């Protein structure tokens, strides 16, 4: 073996030049090194640093010294890149002082740069993220953000949200944190820490459409409580009041609050209140107010309870029983029964009131409308429908209840009725293009979708949607399969349809419609064939409930995980089977935990 000597004088030379190609052969090979190669290099860097070999800078933190290589720091940490490459005085210094940093944080971050390894814990995540933010080491900021997002809780979400904004966390992390605050707003606002929240954050939170509250009065009281907590805030009352949706308050509540000392002594607050009171007395003046002040806050990320109503007894008799399923508890419980025995009803939910519409009592189609108030566990009646309907579809668009199609005992219907909660009566809506009985109905992006159904002779795959602004129905691409007695629901911006009957066989297939592409595609089929199935969406996925498989009325329930594209069996209904009316009741804000 030849001895290697520093310098070039004794480097071995080949005896002959190797000929591999002609002039026309210009092939080349690109060499890609493995991750192991880079790991070895970094290990060598770290070995050199640990032995203080070739180090050309020392970081001084809390009177302690940390040796390093400028080229490594500049290549990995933007803060040092700017310091060492932009002709700053530190470029020529051999010692760099970091007076506002913690030694253990700097040491961990420098070790990360040299080794690619970093242990994030609940004890060090904040200090690491602060140091990484100072160094502009965004990979570490991102990982610390992910660590905190995974540990969001209603007891810490506001603090994490504030911390994320201060540290320049990724947008997705800030969104996750504020979504948690919005979802648990009433619970969060009861914490003493909430009263220390700065004005800027309070104004941001009060501006969100998605605050989960029972009414705007809840938001108003939270705002007043925050103002009362510090006398120096009284001068900001008008700014806070401008973020509240005053037109949504009850007139008597607004009148009482106008007398609150903080508001009464502020001319700008009194001006805002007076404008709203004038609009309440003279509705034509409401258009003078900013439009967003009349928009109810709606949170779409709230876990809900599944309520099941009506359906058929084993002997084909209609029933009036009602039961509720709490997904987190995995059990069904009975609640107060409907007043009227019926099946094939339409169900829609507004806040925590369940509207049951029409149906079949075993002898006749019905116009009856009954409402179950979950909070008081009571039933009350509304004015009846204008037309008898069973096997109808129902859904809310804001404060209007839409009832679509159905069967009146003679023919399938294409007519639509609309109930305005504020006006308190039914009126005729715009007719659908097709007669539809046993169709699937769901709301997506503020539009009402009606899917499939039958006209008394033929099962359809057609779909149409109602746009309330245009006040018209618009045909959209049809489903891949004809379906009647199907379930329909929306989840994360897409429309899902499941099961049904195609005129020849009972179905277990499931389709999804993406409004961005205007196309349908199949996803994983349910485990069981289900006609007369109810499909509803919760925060954890889609639930297919009950139905008929061609020989048996089903009491079983299965859940679809959209991310995994899988169905799993859930606890069966306790007292119901077959085709049932189903709705989703949001868990009350004060009960979220």
Coordinates of C-alpha atoms in Angstrom, one line a residue:
X1 CA 0.0 0.0 0.0
X2 CA 1.3 3.4 -0.9
X3 CA 1.9 5.9 1.9
X4 CA -0.2 9.0 1.6
X5 CA 1.8 12.2 2.0
X6 CA 0.3 15.7 2.4
X7 CA 0.9 17.5 -0.9
X8 CA 0.7 16.3 -4.4
X9 CA 4.3 15.2 -5.2
X10 CA 3.8 11.5 -4.5
X11 CA 0.2 11.1 -5.6
X12 CA 0.0 8.0 -7.8
X13 CA -0.6 8.5 -11.5
X14 CA -2.3 6.1 -13.8
X15 CA -0.1 4.3 -16.3
X16 CA -2.6 4.7 -19.1
X17 CA -5.6 6.8 -19.9
X18 CA -8.8 4.7 -19.9
X19 CA -10.8 4.9 -23.1
X20 CA -14.6 4.6 -22.4
X21 CA -16.4 6.3 -25.2
X22 CA -16.2 7.8 -28.6
X23 CA -16.7 11.5 -29.3
X24 CA -20.3 10.9 -30.1
X25 CA -21.0 9.2 -26.7
X26 CA -21.6 12.1 -24.3
X27 CA -23.6 10.1 -21.7
X28 CA -23.1 11.2 -18.1
X29 CA -24.1 9.8 -14.7
X30 CA -25.6 12.0 -12.0
X31 CA -24.5 10.9 -8.5
X32 CA -27.1 11.3 -5.7
X33 CA -25.7 10.8 -2.3
X34 CA -27.7 9.1 0.4
X35 CA -29.1 10.6 3.6
X36 CA -26.5 8.5 5.4
X37 CA -23.8 10.4 3.7
X38 CA -25.1 13.7 5.0
X39 CA -25.6 12.2 8.5
X40 CA -22.0 11.2 8.5
X41 CA -20.9 14.7 7.5
X42 CA -22.9 16.3 10.2
X43 CA -21.5 13.8 12.7
X44 CA -18.1 14.8 11.7
X45 CA -19.0 18.5 12.1
X46 CA -20.3 17.8 15.6
X47 CA -17.2 15.7 16.5
X48 CA -15.0 18.6 15.4
X49 CA -17.1 21.0 17.4
X50 CA -17.1 18.8 20.5
X51 CA -13.3 18.8 20.3
X52 CA -13.2 22.5 19.6
X53 CA -11.4 21.7 16.3
X54 CA -11.6 24.3 13.5
X55 CA -14.1 26.3 15.5
X56 CA -13.9 30.0 14.6
X57 CA -16.6 31.5 16.9
X58 CA -17.8 31.3 20.4
X59 CA -21.4 32.1 21.5
X60 CA -21.5 33.7 24.9
X61 CA -24.9 33.1 26.6
X62 CA -25.6 33.7 30.4
X63 CA -21.8 33.9 30.9
X64 CA -21.2 30.5 29.4
X65 CA -19.3 29.7 26.2
X66 CA -20.4 27.5 23.3
X67 CA -17.9 26.9 20.5
X68 CA -19.1 26.5 16.9
X69 CA -18.2 27.0 13.2
X70 CA -19.4 30.2 11.5
X71 CA -20.0 28.4 8.2
X72 CA -22.3 25.8 9.8
X73 CA -24.3 28.4 11.8
X74 CA -24.6 30.7 8.7
X75 CA -25.7 27.8 6.5
X76 CA -28.4 26.6 8.9
X77 CA -29.6 29.6 10.9
X78 CA -30.8 32.7 9.0
X79 CA -30.0 34.9 12.0
X80 CA -26.3 34.0 11.8
X81 CA -26.4 34.0 8.0
X82 CA -27.3 37.7 8.1
X83 CA -24.7 38.4 10.9
X84 CA -21.8 36.7 9.1
X85 CA -22.4 37.5 5.5
X86 CA -23.8 41.0 5.4
X87 CA -20.6 42.9 6.5
X88 CA -21.7 43.3 10.0
X89 CA -19.1 43.9 12.7
X90 CA -19.7 40.4 14.1
X91 CA -18.4 38.9 10.9
X92 CA -14.8 39.5 12.2
X93 CA -15.4 38.8 15.8
X94 CA -14.5 35.5 17.4
X95 CA -17.0 35.9 20.2
X96 CA -20.7 36.6 19.8
X97 CA -22.8 37.7 22.8
X98 CA -26.5 36.7 23.0
X99 CA -27.6 38.6 26.1
X100 CA -31.4 37.9 25.9
X101 CA -31.1 34.1 25.3
X102 CA -31.1 31.1 27.6
X103 CA -28.0 28.9 27.4
X104 CA -29.8 25.6 27.4
X105 CA -32.1 26.8 24.5
X106 CA -29.1 28.0 22.4
X107 CA -27.3 24.8 23.2
X108 CA -30.2 22.7 22.1
X109 CA -30.7 24.6 18.9
X110 CA -27.0 24.6 18.0
X111 CA -27.0 20.8 18.7
X112 CA -30.0 20.5 16.4
X113 CA -28.2 22.3 13.6
X114 CA -25.2 19.9 14.0
X115 CA -27.1 16.7 14.5
X116 CA -30.6 17.1 13.2
X117 CA -32.0 15.9 16.5
X118 CA -34.1 17.9 19.0
X119 CA -36.2 16.7 21.9
X120 CA -39.3 18.8 22.4
X121 CA -41.1 18.4 25.7
X122 CA -43.9 20.2 27.6
X123 CA -41.2 21.8 29.8
X124 CA -39.1 23.3 27.0
X125 CA -41.5 23.8 24.0
X126 CA -42.1 27.5 24.8
X127 CA -38.5 28.4 25.3
X128 CA -37.4 26.4 22.3
X129 CA -40.0 28.1 20.1
X130 CA -39.0 31.6 21.4
X131 CA -35.3 30.8 20.6
X132 CA -36.1 29.4 17.2
X133 CA -38.3 32.4 16.4
X134 CA -35.4 34.7 17.3
X135 CA -33.0 32.7 15.2
X136 CA -35.6 32.5 12.4
X137 CA -35.2 28.7 12.5
X138 CA -38.6 28.0 11.0
X139 CA -38.3 24.2 10.9
X140 CA -38.1 24.2 14.7
X141 CA -40.9 26.8 15.0
X142 CA -43.1 24.6 12.8
X143 CA -42.4 21.5 15.0
X144 CA -43.0 23.3 18.2
X145 CA -46.3 24.6 16.8
X146 CA -47.3 21.1 15.8
X147 CA -46.4 19.9 19.4
X148 CA -48.6 22.6 20.9
X149 CA -51.5 22.1 18.5
X150 CA -51.7 18.4 19.4
X151 CA -52.1 19.5 23.0
X152 CA -54.8 22.2 22.5
X153 CA -57.4 22.2 25.3
X154 CA -60.0 24.7 26.3
X155 CA -57.8 25.6 29.4
X156 CA -54.8 26.6 27.2
X157 CA -56.1 27.4 23.7
X158 CA -56.2 31.2 24.3
X159 CA -52.7 31.3 25.7
X160 CA -51.4 29.2 22.8
X161 CA -53.2 31.4 20.3
X162 CA -51.6 34.5 21.8
X163 CA -48.2 32.8 21.9
X164 CA -48.5 31.7 18.2
X165 CA -49.2 35.2 17.1
X166 CA -46.3 36.6 19.0
X167 CA -43.8 33.9 17.7
X168 CA -44.9 34.1 14.1
X169 CA -46.2 30.5 14.0
X170 CA -47.3 29.0 10.7
X171 CA -50.8 30.2 9.6
X172 CA -52.2 26.7 9.9
X173 CA -51.2 26.5 13.6
X174 CA -52.7 29.9 14.4
X175 CA -55.9 28.8 12.6
X176 CA -56.0 25.6 14.7
X177 CA -55.6 27.6 17.9
X178 CA -58.2 30.2 17.2
X179 CA -60.6 27.6 16.0
X180 CA -60.3 26.0 19.4
X181 CA -60.9 29.3 21.1
X182 CA -64.0 29.9 18.9
X183 CA -65.4 26.5 19.6
X184 CA -65.0 26.7 23.4
X185 CA -65.6 30.5 23.6
X186 CA -68.0 30.5 26.5
X187 CA -65.9 28.0 28.5
X188 CA -62.7 30.0 27.8
X189 CA -64.3 33.3 28.7
X190 CA -65.1 32.1 32.2
X191 CA -61.4 31.6 33.0
X192 CA -59.7 34.4 34.9
X193 CA -56.9 34.5 32.3
X194 CA -59.5 35.6 29.7
X195 CA -59.9 38.9 31.6
X196 CA -56.2 39.6 31.0
X197 CA -56.6 39.3 27.3
X198 CA -55.3 42.4 25.4
X199 CA -57.7 44.6 23.5
X200 CA -56.4 43.6 20.0
X201 CA -57.2 39.9 20.7
X202 CA -60.6 40.7 22.1
X203 CA -61.5 42.7 19.0
X204 CA -60.3 39.8 16.8
X205 CA -62.3 37.2 18.7
X206 CA -65.5 39.2 18.8
X207 CA -65.3 39.7 15.0
X208 CA -65.5 35.9 14.2
X209 CA -68.6 34.6 12.6
X210 CA -67.9 31.2 14.1
X211 CA -68.1 31.9 17.8
X212 CA -70.1 29.0 19.3
X213 CA -72.7 30.7 21.5
X214 CA -76.4 30.3 22.0
X215 CA -77.2 33.9 21.2
X216 CA -75.5 37.3 20.6
X217 CA -76.5 38.1 24.2
X218 CA -73.9 35.6 25.4
X219 CA -71.2 37.5 23.4
X220 CA -72.4 40.8 24.7
X221 CA -72.2 39.7 28.4
X222 CA -68.6 38.4 27.8
X223 CA -67.6 41.7 26.3
X224 CA -69.1 43.7 29.2
X225 CA -67.4 41.4 31.7
X226 CA -64.0 42.1 30.0
X227 CA -64.6 45.8 30.1
X228 CA -65.6 45.8 33.7
X229 CA -62.4 43.9 34.7
X230 CA -60.2 47.0 34.2
X231 CA -61.3 50.6 34.5
X232 CA -58.6 51.7 31.9
X233 CA -60.6 49.7 29.3
X234 CA -63.7 51.8 29.6
X235 CA -62.4 54.2 26.9
X236 CA -62.3 51.2 24.5
X237 CA -66.0 50.4 25.0
X238 CA -67.1 51.8 21.6
X239 CA -64.5 49.7 19.8
X240 CA -65.7 46.6 21.6
X241 CA -69.3 47.4 21.0
X242 CA -68.7 47.8 17.2
X243 CA -67.7 44.1 17.0
X244 CA -71.0 43.0 18.5
X245 CA -74.0 42.1 16.4
X246 CA -76.4 44.5 18.1
X247 CA -79.3 43.9 15.7
X248 CA -79.5 40.3 16.8
X249 CA -80.2 41.2 20.4
X250 CA -83.7 41.3 21.9
X251 CA -85.0 44.9 22.1
X252 CA -85.6 44.6 25.8
X253 CA -82.1 43.3 26.4
X254 CA -80.6 46.1 24.3
X255 CA -82.6 48.7 26.2
X256 CA -81.4 47.3 29.6
X257 CA -77.8 47.2 28.5
X258 CA -77.9 50.7 27.2
X259 CA -78.2 51.8 30.8
X260 CA -75.0 50.0 31.8
X261 CA -72.7 52.7 33.3
X262 CA -69.8 52.0 30.9
X263 CA -72.0 52.3 27.9
X264 CA -74.3 55.1 29.2
X265 CA -71.4 57.4 29.8
X266 CA -69.9 56.9 26.3
X267 CA -71.4 59.1 23.6
X268 CA -70.1 56.8 20.8
X269 CA -71.7 53.8 22.4
X270 CA -75.0 55.5 22.8
X271 CA -74.8 56.5 19.1
X272 CA -74.3 52.9 18.0
X273 CA -77.1 51.7 20.3
X274 CA -79.5 54.3 19.1
X275 CA -78.9 53.5 15.4
X276 CA -79.8 49.8 16.1
X277 CA -82.9 50.7 18.1
X278 CA -84.1 52.9 15.2
X279 CA -83.6 50.0 12.8
X280 CA -85.6 47.7 15.1
X281 CA -88.5 50.2 15.2
X282 CA -88.2 50.9 11.5
X283 CA -87.1 47.8 9.6
X284 CA -86.5 49.8 6.4
X285 CA -83.6 51.5 8.1
X286 CA -81.8 48.2 8.8
X287 CA -80.2 48.5 5.4
X288 CA -78.2 51.5 6.8
X289 CA -76.4 49.2 9.2
X290 CA -73.3 47.2 8.1
X291 CA -74.7 43.9 6.7
X292 CA -72.5 41.6 8.7
X293 CA -74.1 42.8 11.9
X294 CA -77.3 41.0 11.1
X295 CA -75.5 37.6 10.3
X296 CA -76.0 35.0 13.1
X297 CA -72.8 33.4 14.3
X298 CA -72.5 29.8 13.3
X299 CA -69.8 27.3 14.4
X300 CA -69.4 24.3 12.1
X301 CA -66.9 22.4 14.2
X302 CA -69.1 21.4 17.1
X303 CA -69.7 17.8 18.1
X304 CA -73.4 16.9 17.9
X305 CA -75.8 14.4 19.3
X306 CA -77.8 12.2 16.9
X307 CA -81.6 12.3 17.4
X308 CA -83.8 9.6 15.9
X309 CA -87.5 10.0 15.6
X310 CA -90.5 8.1 14.3
X311 CA -90.1 5.2 12.0
X312 CA -91.9 1.9 11.8
X313 CA -92.8 -0.8 14.4
X314 CA -91.9 -4.4 13.4
X315 CA -95.6 -4.8 12.5
X316 CA -95.3 -1.8 10.1
X317 CA -97.1 0.6 12.5
X318 CA -95.8 4.1 12.8
X319 CA -94.3 5.1 16.1
X320 CA -93.7 8.3 18.1
X321 CA -90.7 7.4 20.3
X322 CA -87.5 9.5 20.2
X323 CA -83.9 8.6 21.2
X324 CA -80.6 10.4 21.3
X325 CA -77.1 9.1 20.7
X326 CA -74.1 10.8 22.2
X327 CA -71.0 9.6 20.2
X328 CA -68.5 10.2 23.0
X329 CA -70.6 8.1 25.4
X330 CA -71.4 5.4 22.8
X331 CA -75.0 4.9 24.1
X332 CA -78.6 5.7 23.2
X333 CA -81.1 7.1 25.6
X334 CA -84.8 7.8 25.3
X335 CA -86.3 11.3 25.5
X336 CA -89.8 12.7 25.3
X337 CA -91.9 11.2 22.5
X338 CA -93.5 13.0 19.7
X339 CA -97.1 14.0 20.1
X340 CA -98.1 12.4 16.8
X341 CA -97.4 8.8 15.7
X342 CA -95.7 8.9 12.3
X343 CA -93.0 7.6 10.0
X344 CA -91.4 8.8 6.7
X345 CA -91.1 12.3 8.2
X346 CA -88.8 15.2 7.3
X347 CA -86.4 16.4 10.0
X348 CA -84.4 19.6 10.2
X349 CA -82.6 21.2 13.1
X350 CA -82.1 24.9 14.0
X351 CA -79.8 25.5 16.9
X352 CA -81.1 22.9 19.4
X353 CA -84.7 22.7 18.2
X354 CA -85.7 19.6 16.1
X355 CA -88.4 20.2 13.5
X356 CA -90.4 17.2 12.5
X357 CA -92.5 17.7 9.4
X358 CA -95.3 15.8 7.7
X359 CA -95.0 12.0 7.4
X360 CA -97.4 9.0 7.5
X361 CA -99.4 7.8 10.4
X362 CA -100.3 4.4 9.0
X363 CA -103.5 5.7 7.3
X364 CA -102.9 9.1 5.8
X365 CA -100.2 11.5 4.8
X366 CA -99.8 14.4 7.2
X367 CA -99.4 18.2 7.3
X368 CA -98.5 18.2 11.0
X369 CA -95.3 20.1 12.1
X370 CA -94.0 19.6 15.7
X371 CA -90.8 20.9 17.3
X372 CA -88.7 19.4 20.0
X373 CA -86.8 21.8 22.2
X374 CA -83.8 19.9 23.5
X375 CA -83.0 22.5 26.3
X376 CA -86.5 22.2 27.9
X377 CA -87.3 18.7 26.7
X378 CA -90.7 19.9 25.4
X379 CA -92.7 19.7 22.2
X380 CA -94.7 22.4 20.6
X381 CA -96.6 22.8 17.4
X382 CA -96.2 25.0 14.4
X383 CA -98.7 25.9 11.7
X384 CA -99.4 22.9 9.4
X385 CA -98.0 22.5 5.9
X386 CA -100.1 23.7 3.0
X387 CA -99.9 20.2 1.4
X388 CA -99.9 16.7 2.8
X389 CA -96.4 15.1 2.5
X390 CA -94.6 11.9 3.4
X391 CA -91.1 10.8 2.3
X392 CA -90.2 14.5 2.0
X393 CA -86.9 16.3 2.4
X394 CA -86.3 19.1 4.8
X395 CA -83.4 21.5 5.6
X396 CA -82.7 25.0 7.0
X397 CA -81.0 27.8 5.0
X398 CA -80.3 30.3 7.7
X399 CA -83.7 31.1 9.4
X400 CA -85.8 29.5 6.7
X401 CA -87.1 25.9 6.7
X402 CA -87.4 24.4 3.2
X403 CA -89.6 21.3 2.6
X404 CA -89.0 19.6 -0.7
X405 CA -91.1 17.1 -2.7
X406 CA -92.5 14.0 -1.1
X407 CA -95.7 12.0 -1.7
X408 CA -99.2 13.2 -0.9
X409 CA -101.0 9.8 -1.3
X410 CA -101.7 10.4 -5.0
X411 CA -98.5 11.4 -6.7
X412 CA -94.9 12.4 -6.1
X413 CA -94.4 16.1 -5.6
X414 CA -92.1 18.7 -7.0
X415 CA -93.5 21.6 -5.0
X416 CA -91.5 23.3 -2.2
X417 CA -92.8 25.0 0.9
X418 CA -90.8 27.6 3.0
X419 CA -91.3 28.5 6.7
X420 CA -89.8 31.7 7.8
X421 CA -88.9 31.5 11.6
X422 CA -89.3 35.3 12.0
X423 CA -92.6 35.6 10.1
X424 CA -94.2 32.4 11.4
X425 CA -96.1 31.1 8.4
X426 CA -95.7 28.8 5.4
X427 CA -95.5 30.0 1.8
X428 CA -95.0 28.3 -1.5
X429 CA -91.4 28.1 -2.7
X430 CA -90.0 27.7 -6.2
X431 CA -90.9 24.2 -7.6
X432 CA -88.1 21.8 -8.4
X433 CA -87.5 20.6 -11.9
X434 CA -88.6 17.1 -11.2
X435 CA -91.2 15.3 -9.0
X436 CA -89.2 13.7 -6.2
X437 CA -90.4 11.4 -3.4
X438 CA -87.8 9.7 -1.1
X439 CA -85.0 12.0 -2.3
X440 CA -81.9 12.9 -0.3
X441 CA -81.6 16.5 0.9
X442 CA -78.5 18.4 2.2
X443 CA -77.1 21.9 2.4
X444 CA -73.7 22.8 1.0
X445 CA -72.1 26.3 0.8
X446 CA -75.5 28.0 1.4
X447 CA -77.3 26.1 -1.3
X448 CA -79.9 23.3 -0.9
X449 CA -79.2 20.1 -2.8
X450 CA -81.9 17.5 -3.7
X451 CA -80.6 14.1 -4.9
X452 CA -82.3 11.2 -6.7
X453 CA -85.7 10.0 -5.5
X454 CA -88.5 8.7 -7.7
X455 CA -91.5 10.2 -9.5
X456 CA -93.8 7.2 -8.8
X457 CA -92.7 5.4 -12.0
X458 CA -88.9 5.7 -12.2
X459 CA -85.9 6.0 -9.9
X460 CA -83.7 9.0 -10.7
X461 CA -80.0 9.8 -10.5
X462 CA -80.5 13.5 -11.2
X463 CA -79.5 16.2 -8.8
X464 CA -80.6 19.9 -8.6
X465 CA -79.6 22.6 -6.1
X466 CA -81.5 25.7 -5.0
X467 CA -79.7 29.0 -4.8
X468 CA -81.6 31.4 -2.4
X469 CA -80.0 34.5 -3.8
X470 CA -81.0 33.7 -7.4
X471 CA -84.3 32.1 -6.1
X472 CA -84.0 29.3 -8.6
X473 CA -83.2 25.6 -9.0
X474 CA -80.1 24.7 -11.0
X475 CA -79.4 21.2 -12.4
X476 CA -76.0 19.7 -11.6
X477 CA -74.3 16.5 -12.8
X478 CA -76.2 13.4 -11.8
X479 CA -75.1 10.6 -9.5
X480 CA -73.4 7.6 -11.0
X481 CA -76.3 5.4 -9.7
X482 CA -80.1 5.9 -9.6
X483 CA -81.2 6.1 -6.0
X484 CA -84.4 6.6 -4.1
X485 CA -84.8 6.2 -0.3
X486 CA -81.1 7.2 0.0
X487 CA -79.3 9.2 2.7
X488 CA -77.5 12.5 1.9
X489 CA -75.2 14.7 4.0
X490 CA -72.4 17.2 3.6
X491 CA -69.0 16.9 5.2
X492 CA -65.9 19.1 4.8
X493 CA -67.1 20.9 1.7
X494 CA -68.4 17.8 -0.2
X495 CA -71.8 16.1 -0.7
X496 CA -72.2 12.4 0.2
X497 CA -75.0 10.1 -0.8
X498 CA -75.3 6.5 0.6
X499 CA -77.5 3.4 0.0
X500 CA -81.0 3.5 -1.3
X501 CA -82.9 1.5 -3.9
X502 CA -82.3 1.7 -7.7
X503 CA -85.5 0.0 -8.8
X504 CA -84.0 -3.4 -8.9
X505 CA -81.7 -3.9 -5.9
X506 CA -81.0 -2.5 -2.5
X507 CA -77.7 -0.6 -2.4
X508 CA -74.7 -0.2 -0.1
X509 CA -72.6 1.9 -2.4
X510 CA -71.6 5.5 -1.5
X511 CA -70.8 8.4 -3.8
X512 CA -69.2 11.9 -3.1
X513 CA -69.7 15.1 -5.1
X514 CA -67.0 17.7 -5.2
X515 CA -68.4 21.1 -6.1
X516 CA -65.0 22.3 -7.1
X517 CA -64.7 19.8 -10.0
X518 CA -68.5 19.2 -10.5
X519 CA -68.0 15.5 -10.5
X520 CA -69.1 12.4 -8.6
X521 CA -66.9 9.5 -7.5
X522 CA -67.4 6.3 -5.5
X523 CA -65.9 5.8 -2.0
X524 CA -65.9 2.7 0.2
X525 CA -69.3 1.0 0.3
X526 CA -71.2 0.6 3.6
X527 CA -71.0 -2.8 5.3
X528 CA -74.7 -3.4 4.8
X529 CA -77.3 -2.7 2.1
X530 CA -79.5 0.1 3.3
X531 CA -82.6 1.5 1.7
X532 CA -84.6 4.2 3.7
X533 CA -81.2 5.0 5.3
X534 CA -80.5 8.2 7.2
X535 CA -77.1 9.8 6.6
X536 CA -75.8 12.5 9.0
X537 CA -72.5 14.3 9.5
X538 CA -70.7 14.8 12.8
X539 CA -67.2 16.2 13.5
X540 CA -65.8 12.6 13.5
X541 CA -67.3 11.5 10.3
X542 CA -70.6 10.3 8.6
X543 CA -73.2 8.1 10.3
X544 CA -75.5 5.8 8.3
X545 CA -78.5 4.9 10.5
X546 CA -81.2 2.2 10.1
X547 CA -82.8 1.3 6.8
X548 CA -84.1 -1.8 5.1
X549 CA -81.8 -4.4 3.4
X550 CA -84.6 -6.0 1.3
X551 CA -85.7 -8.4 4.0
X552 CA -85.2 -6.8 7.4
X553 CA -85.7 -3.5 9.0
X554 CA -82.3 -2.5 10.4
X555 CA -81.5 -1.0 13.8
X556 CA -77.8 -1.0 13.1
X557 CA -75.5 2.1 12.7
X558 CA -72.2 2.4 10.9
X559 CA -69.7 5.3 10.8
X560 CA -67.6 6.4 7.8
X561 CA -64.1 7.8 8.4
X562 CA -63.4 10.0 5.5
X563 CA -59.6 10.1 6.0
X564 CA -59.3 6.4 6.2
X565 CA -62.1 5.6 3.7
X566 CA -63.5 2.9 6.1
X567 CA -66.8 2.0 7.7
X568 CA -67.1 0.7 11.3
X569 CA -70.0 -0.6 13.2
X570 CA -71.4 1.7 16.0
X571 CA -73.9 0.8 18.8
X572 CA -77.4 0.0 17.4
X573 CA -80.5 2.0 18.1
X574 CA -82.3 0.9 21.2
X575 CA -85.9 1.2 20.2
X576 CA -85.9 2.1 16.5
X577 CA -85.5 0.2 13.3
X578 CA -86.0 0.7 9.6
X579 CA -86.4 4.1 8.0
X580 CA -86.3 6.8 10.7
X581 CA -86.1 10.6 10.8
X582 CA -82.7 11.8 11.9
X583 CA -81.2 15.1 13.0
X584 CA -78.1 16.5 14.6
X585 CA -78.4 18.5 17.9
X586 CA -75.2 20.5 18.7
X587 CA -73.9 20.0 22.2
X588 CA -74.7 23.1 24.2
X589 CA -71.7 25.5 24.4
X590 CA -71.6 25.5 28.2
X591 CA -71.3 21.6 28.2
X592 CA -68.3 21.4 25.9
X593 CA -65.1 20.3 27.6

